[in-house]
Coordinates of C-alpha atoms and ligand atoms in Angstrom, one line a residue:
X1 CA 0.0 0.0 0.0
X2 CA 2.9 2.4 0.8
X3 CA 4.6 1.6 -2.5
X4 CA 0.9 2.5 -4.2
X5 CA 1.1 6.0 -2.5
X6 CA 4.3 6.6 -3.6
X7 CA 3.8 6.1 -7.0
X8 CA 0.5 8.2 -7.0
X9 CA 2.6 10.8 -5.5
X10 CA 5.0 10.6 -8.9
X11 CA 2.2 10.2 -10.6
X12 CA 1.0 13.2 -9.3
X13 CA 3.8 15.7 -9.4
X14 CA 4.6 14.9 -13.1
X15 CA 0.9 15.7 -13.8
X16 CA 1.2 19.0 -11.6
X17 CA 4.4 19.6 -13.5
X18 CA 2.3 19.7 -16.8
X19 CA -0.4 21.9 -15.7
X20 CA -0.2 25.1 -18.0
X21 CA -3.5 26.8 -17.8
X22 CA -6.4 27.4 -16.0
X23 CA -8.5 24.7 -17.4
X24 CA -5.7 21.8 -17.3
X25 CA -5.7 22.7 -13.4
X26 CA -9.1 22.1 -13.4
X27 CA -8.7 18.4 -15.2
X28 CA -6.1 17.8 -12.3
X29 CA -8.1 18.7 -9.5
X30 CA -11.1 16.2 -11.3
X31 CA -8.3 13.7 -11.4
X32 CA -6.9 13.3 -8.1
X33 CA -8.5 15.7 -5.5
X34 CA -12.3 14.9 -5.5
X35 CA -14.4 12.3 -4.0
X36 CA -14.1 9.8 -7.3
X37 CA -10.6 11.0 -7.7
X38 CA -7.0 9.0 -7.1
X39 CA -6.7 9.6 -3.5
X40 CA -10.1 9.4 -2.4
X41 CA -9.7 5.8 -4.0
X42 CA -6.8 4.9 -2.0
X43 CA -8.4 6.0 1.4
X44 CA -11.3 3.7 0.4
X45 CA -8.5 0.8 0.6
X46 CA -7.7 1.9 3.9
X47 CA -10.3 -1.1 5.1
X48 CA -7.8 -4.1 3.9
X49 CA -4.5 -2.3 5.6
X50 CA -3.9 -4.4 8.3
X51 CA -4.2 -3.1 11.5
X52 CA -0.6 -2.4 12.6
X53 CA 0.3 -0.6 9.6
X54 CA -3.2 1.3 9.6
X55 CA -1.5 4.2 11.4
X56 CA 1.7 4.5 9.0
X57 CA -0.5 4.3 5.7
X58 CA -3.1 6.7 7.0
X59 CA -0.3 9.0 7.6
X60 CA 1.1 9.5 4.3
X61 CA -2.3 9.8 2.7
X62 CA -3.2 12.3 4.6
X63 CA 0.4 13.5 3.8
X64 CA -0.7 13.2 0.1
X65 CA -3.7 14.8 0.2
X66 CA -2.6 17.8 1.9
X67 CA 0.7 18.5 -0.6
X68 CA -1.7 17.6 -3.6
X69 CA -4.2 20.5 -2.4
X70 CA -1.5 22.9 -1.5
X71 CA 0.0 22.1 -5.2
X72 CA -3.4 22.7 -6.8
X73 CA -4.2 25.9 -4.5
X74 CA -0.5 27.1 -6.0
X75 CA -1.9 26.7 -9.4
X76 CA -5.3 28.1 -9.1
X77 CA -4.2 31.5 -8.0
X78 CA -1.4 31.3 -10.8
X79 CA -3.5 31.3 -14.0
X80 CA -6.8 32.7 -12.5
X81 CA -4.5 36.1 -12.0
X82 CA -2.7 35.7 -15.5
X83 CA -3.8 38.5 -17.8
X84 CA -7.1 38.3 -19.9
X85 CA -6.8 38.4 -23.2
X86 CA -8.5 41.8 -23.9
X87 CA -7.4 45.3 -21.6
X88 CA -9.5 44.8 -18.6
X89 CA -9.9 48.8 -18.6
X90 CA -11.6 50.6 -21.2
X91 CA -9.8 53.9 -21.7
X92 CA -12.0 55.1 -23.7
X93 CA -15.2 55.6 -21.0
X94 CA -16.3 59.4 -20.1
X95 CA -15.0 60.0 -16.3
X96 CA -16.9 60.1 -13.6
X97 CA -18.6 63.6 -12.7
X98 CA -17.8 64.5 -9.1
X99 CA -20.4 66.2 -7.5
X100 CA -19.0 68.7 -4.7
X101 CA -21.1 71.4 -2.6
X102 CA -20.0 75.1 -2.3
X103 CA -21.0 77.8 0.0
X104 CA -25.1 78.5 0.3
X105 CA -26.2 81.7 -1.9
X106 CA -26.7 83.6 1.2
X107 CA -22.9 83.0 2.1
X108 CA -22.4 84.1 -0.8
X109 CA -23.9 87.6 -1.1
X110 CA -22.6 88.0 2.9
X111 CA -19.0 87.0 1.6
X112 CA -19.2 89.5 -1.6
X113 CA -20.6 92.4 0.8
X114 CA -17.7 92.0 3.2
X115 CA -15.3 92.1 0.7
X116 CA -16.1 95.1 -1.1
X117 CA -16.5 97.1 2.3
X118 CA -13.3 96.1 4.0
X119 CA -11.7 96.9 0.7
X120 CA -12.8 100.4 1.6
X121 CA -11.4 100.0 5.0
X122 CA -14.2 98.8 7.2
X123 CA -13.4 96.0 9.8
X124 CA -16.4 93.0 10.5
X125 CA -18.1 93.1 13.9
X126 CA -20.7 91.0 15.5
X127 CA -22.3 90.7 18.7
X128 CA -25.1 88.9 20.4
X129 CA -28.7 88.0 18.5
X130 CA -30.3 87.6 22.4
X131 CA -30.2 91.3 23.3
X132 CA -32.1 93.2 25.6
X133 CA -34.1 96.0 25.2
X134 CA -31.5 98.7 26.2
X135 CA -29.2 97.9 23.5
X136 CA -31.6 97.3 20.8
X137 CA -34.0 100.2 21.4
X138 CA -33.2 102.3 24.1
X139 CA -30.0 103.3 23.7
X140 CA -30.8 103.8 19.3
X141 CA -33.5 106.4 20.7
X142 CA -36.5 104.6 19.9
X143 CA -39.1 106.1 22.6
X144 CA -40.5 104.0 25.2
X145 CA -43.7 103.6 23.1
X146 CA -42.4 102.9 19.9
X147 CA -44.3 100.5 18.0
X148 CA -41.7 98.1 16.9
X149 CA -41.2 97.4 20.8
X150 CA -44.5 95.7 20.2
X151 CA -45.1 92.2 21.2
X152 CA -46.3 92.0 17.8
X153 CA -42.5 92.6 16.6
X154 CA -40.5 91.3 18.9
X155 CA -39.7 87.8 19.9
X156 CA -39.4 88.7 23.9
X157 CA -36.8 85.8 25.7
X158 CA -38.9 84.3 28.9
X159 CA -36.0 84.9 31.9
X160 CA -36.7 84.5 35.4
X161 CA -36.7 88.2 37.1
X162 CA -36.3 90.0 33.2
X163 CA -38.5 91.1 31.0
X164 CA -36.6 92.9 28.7
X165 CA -34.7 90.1 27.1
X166 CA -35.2 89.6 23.2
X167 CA -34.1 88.3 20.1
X168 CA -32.4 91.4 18.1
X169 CA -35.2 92.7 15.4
X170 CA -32.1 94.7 14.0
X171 CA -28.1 94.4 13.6
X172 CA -28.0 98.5 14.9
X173 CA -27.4 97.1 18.7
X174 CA -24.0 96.1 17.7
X175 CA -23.8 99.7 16.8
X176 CA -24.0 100.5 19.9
X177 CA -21.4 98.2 21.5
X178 CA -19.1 98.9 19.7
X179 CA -19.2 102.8 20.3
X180 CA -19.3 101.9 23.9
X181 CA -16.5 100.0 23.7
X182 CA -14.0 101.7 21.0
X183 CA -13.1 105.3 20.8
X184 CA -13.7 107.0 17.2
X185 CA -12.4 106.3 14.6
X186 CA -14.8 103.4 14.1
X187 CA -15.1 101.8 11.0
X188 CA -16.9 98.6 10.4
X189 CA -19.9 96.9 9.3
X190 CA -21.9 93.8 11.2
X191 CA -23.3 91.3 9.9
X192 CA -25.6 89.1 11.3
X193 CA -28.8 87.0 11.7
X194 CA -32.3 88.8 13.0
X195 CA -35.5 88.0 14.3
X196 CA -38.9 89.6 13.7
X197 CA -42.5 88.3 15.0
X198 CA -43.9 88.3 11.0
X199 CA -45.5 86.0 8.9
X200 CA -43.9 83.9 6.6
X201 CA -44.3 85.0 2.9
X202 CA -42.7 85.4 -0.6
X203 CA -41.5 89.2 0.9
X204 CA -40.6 88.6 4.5
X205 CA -39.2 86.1 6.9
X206 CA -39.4 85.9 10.5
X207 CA -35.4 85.1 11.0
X208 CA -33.1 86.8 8.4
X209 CA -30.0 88.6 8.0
X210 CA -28.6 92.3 8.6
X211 CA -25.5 93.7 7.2
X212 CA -24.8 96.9 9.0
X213 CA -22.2 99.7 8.6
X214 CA -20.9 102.6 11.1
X215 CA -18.4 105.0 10.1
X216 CA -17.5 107.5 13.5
X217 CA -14.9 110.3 13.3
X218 CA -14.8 114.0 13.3
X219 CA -16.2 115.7 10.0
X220 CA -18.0 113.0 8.4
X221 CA -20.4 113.7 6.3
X222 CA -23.7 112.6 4.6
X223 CA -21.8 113.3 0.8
X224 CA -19.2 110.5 2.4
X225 CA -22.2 108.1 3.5
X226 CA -23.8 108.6 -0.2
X227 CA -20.2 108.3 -1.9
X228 CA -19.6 105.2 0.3
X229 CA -23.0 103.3 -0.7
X230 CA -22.7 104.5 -4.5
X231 CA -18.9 102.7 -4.6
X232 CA -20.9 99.7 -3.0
X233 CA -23.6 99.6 -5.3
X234 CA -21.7 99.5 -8.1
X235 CA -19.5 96.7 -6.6
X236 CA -22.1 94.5 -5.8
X237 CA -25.0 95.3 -8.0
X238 CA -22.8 96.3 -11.2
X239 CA -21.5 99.5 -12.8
X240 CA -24.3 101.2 -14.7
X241 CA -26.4 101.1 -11.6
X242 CA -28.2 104.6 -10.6
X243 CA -28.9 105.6 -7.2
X244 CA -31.6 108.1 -5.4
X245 CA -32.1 108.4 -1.6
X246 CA -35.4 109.2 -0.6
X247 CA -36.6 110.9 2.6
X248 CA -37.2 108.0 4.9
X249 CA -37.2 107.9 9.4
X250 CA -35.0 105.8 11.8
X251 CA -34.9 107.1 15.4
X252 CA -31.0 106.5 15.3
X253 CA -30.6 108.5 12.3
X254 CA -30.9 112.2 11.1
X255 CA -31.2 112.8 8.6
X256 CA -32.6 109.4 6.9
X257 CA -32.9 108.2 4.0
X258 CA -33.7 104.8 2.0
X259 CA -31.6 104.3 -1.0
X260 CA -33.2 102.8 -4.4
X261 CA -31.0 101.6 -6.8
X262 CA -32.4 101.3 -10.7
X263 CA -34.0 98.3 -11.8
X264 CA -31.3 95.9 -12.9
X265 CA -34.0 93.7 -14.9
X266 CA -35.7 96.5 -16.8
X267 CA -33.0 99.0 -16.4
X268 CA -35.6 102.0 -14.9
X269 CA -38.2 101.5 -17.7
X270 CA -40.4 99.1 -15.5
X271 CA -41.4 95.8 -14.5
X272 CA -42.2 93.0 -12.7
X273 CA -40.0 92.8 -10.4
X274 CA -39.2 96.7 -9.4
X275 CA -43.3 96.6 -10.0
X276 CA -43.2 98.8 -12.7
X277 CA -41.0 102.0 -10.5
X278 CA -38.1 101.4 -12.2
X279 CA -36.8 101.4 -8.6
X280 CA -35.9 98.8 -6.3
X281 CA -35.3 100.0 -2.1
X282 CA -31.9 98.3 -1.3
X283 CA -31.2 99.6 2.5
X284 CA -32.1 102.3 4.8
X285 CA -29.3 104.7 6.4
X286 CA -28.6 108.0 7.9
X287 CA -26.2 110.0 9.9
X288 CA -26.1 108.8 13.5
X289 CA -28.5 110.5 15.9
X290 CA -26.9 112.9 18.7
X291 CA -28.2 111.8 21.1
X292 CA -27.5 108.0 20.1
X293 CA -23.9 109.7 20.2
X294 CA -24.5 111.0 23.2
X295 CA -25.7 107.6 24.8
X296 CA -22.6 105.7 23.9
X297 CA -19.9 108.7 26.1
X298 CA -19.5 110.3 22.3
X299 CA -19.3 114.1 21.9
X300 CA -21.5 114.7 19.0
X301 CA -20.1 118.4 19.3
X302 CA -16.7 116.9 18.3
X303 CA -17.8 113.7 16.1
X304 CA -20.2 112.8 13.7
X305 CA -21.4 109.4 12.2
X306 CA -23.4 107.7 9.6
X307 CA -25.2 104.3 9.4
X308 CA -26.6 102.1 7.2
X309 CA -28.0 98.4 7.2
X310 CA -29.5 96.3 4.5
X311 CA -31.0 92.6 4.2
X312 CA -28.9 89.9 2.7
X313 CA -31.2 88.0 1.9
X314 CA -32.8 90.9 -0.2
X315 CA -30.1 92.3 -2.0
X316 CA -29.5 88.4 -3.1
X317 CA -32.9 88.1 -4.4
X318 CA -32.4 91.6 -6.4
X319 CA -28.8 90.7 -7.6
X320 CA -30.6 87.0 -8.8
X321 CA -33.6 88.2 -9.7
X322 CA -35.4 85.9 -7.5
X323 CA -39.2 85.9 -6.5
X324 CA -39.5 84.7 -3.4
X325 CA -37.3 84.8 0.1
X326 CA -38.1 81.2 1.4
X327 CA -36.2 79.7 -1.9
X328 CA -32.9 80.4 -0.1
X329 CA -34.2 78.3 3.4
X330 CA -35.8 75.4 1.6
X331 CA -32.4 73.5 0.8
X332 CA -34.2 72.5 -2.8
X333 CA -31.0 70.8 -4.8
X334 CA -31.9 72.1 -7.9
X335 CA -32.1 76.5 -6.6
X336 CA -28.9 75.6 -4.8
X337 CA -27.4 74.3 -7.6
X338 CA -27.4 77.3 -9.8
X339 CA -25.4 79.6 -7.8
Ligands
LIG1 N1 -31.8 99.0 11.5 C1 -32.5 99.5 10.4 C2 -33.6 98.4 10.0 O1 -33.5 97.3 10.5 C3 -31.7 99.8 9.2 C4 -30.8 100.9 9.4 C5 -29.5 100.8 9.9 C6 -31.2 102.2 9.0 C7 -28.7 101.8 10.0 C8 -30.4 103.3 9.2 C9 -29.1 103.1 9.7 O2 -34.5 98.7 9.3

């Protein structure tokens, strides 16, 4: 029986030796490795080994078995690697598109604002969107009966023992920090997210965003404040824009005015969207109240200031041409996509 298994073993690593594909390595695992194969038929003859030499014989056909397998295995991952006979890659398939996000529209227009007014020399300010109502109305002059101290404008903040906490309804309180905390010059604009108690509709959102500007110093004047948002205009809405201010009233301003920019769409003959003025309103501003001065330890004998404070969402919807504010909070794919 020993003698048997040896020659199988010859037998076997001449016909390994011949393998040269994948389907001849095939032919020799049919031949000797499975159940009706060479070795299986050997270990079926285990039964007339006698017993003393069961042990030995069982050995080396386990032996045989094992070196057989490892030989085939050897094979098998030889020629099932071995290059196809076409290219495996087609060269000549489009790539693959890689879609990548960029920054939200709003971030946008906030971005392109901030650049063009630090360019003039304005630093970027922010402060806090829970104020109370010192900083957002007192202090900018608004009486104690103002209507927009109305609960019908103003998100009020429940605290224990206040109840003059709110959510900003402007950006102008940072105005007001930072003339409290900086001595003139001050030059900056602050931009920032706002909150009024107002429907949701095509026109107006309850939370939105404020960019506002503050120029303090001695001898500044409303022709600066004009020149200033003429330069911007042009920067941000383009260069054959027209400007007019119109009368308007802020208590933290006077004078004030609103400033209308010509109809980028019809250019001033009329339409749709500047309903049929030739206008559009782009932001409201003035110079800064005396007595707002006043409030934050600033001589207005000595200095004088001007503001101004716009929506961003707003001036994006002019500059796009859009027709509706809640396209830029629905996070719809296919708005997104095209800015
Ligand atoms: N705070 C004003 C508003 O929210 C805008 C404004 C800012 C007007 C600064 C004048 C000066 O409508």
């Amino acid at each position: 029986m020993l003698d048997t298994i040896s020659t199988l073993r010859s037998q076997i690593e001449t016909d390994a030796a011949a393998v040269s594909n994948a389907a001849e390595a095939e032919a020799f695992r049919l031949k000797h490795l499975v159940r009706k194969g060479t070795i299986a038929a050997l270990f079926d003859r285990l039964r007339e080994v006698p017993k003393d030499a069961k042990r030995e014989t069982g050995q080396a056909l386990n032996d045989l078995r094992t070196s057989a397998e490892v030989t085939f295995e050897a094979m098998q991952s030889r020629f099932s690697n071995a290059p196809a006979a076409t290219p495996r890659q087609d060269v000549t398939l489009p790539g693959r598109t890689l879609y990548h996000g960029h920054e939200h529209p709003l971030r946008q227009a906030q971005g392109r604002i901030e650049e063009i007014f630090t360019r003039m020399g304005f630093s970027i300010a922010t402060g806090p969107m829970v104020e109370d109502d010192y900083h957002n109305f007192e202090a900018l002059n608004f009486a104690p009966d103002h209507p927009a101290r109305d609960m019908q404008d103003t998100f009020f903040v429940k605290m224990e023992g206040r109840d003059d906490i709110l959510l900003r309804t402007h950006t102008s309180p940072v105005q007001i920090r930072l003339m409290k905390s900086q001595k003139p010059p001050i030059r900056a604009i602050m931009p920032g997210r706002v909150f009024r108690n107002e429907a949701v509709s095509a026109r107006s959102l309850a939370e939105f965003h404020q960019v506002e500007g503050l120029y303090v110093d001695r001898g500044v004047t409303l022709a600066q404040l004009k020149g200033t948002l003429f330069e911007f205009a042009r920067a941000y809405y383009g260069s054959g824009v027209k400007m007019r201010f119109r009368n308007s009233y802020f208590p933290f301003t006077e004078p004030s005015a609103e400033m209308d920019i010509t109809c980028f769409l019809c250019n001033g003959t009329g339409c749709r969207i500047c309903k049929q003025t030739g206008w559009l309103e782009i932001l409201g501003c003035g110079m800064v109240h005396p007595r707002v001065l006043r409030n934050c330890g600033i001589d207005p004998e000595e200095y004088s200031g001007y503001a101004f404070g716009m929506g961003i969402e707003r001036s994006q919807l002019l500059r796009i041409g859009l027709d509706d504010i809640r396209l830029f909070y629905e996070n719809d794919i296919r708005m997104l996509e095209q800015f």
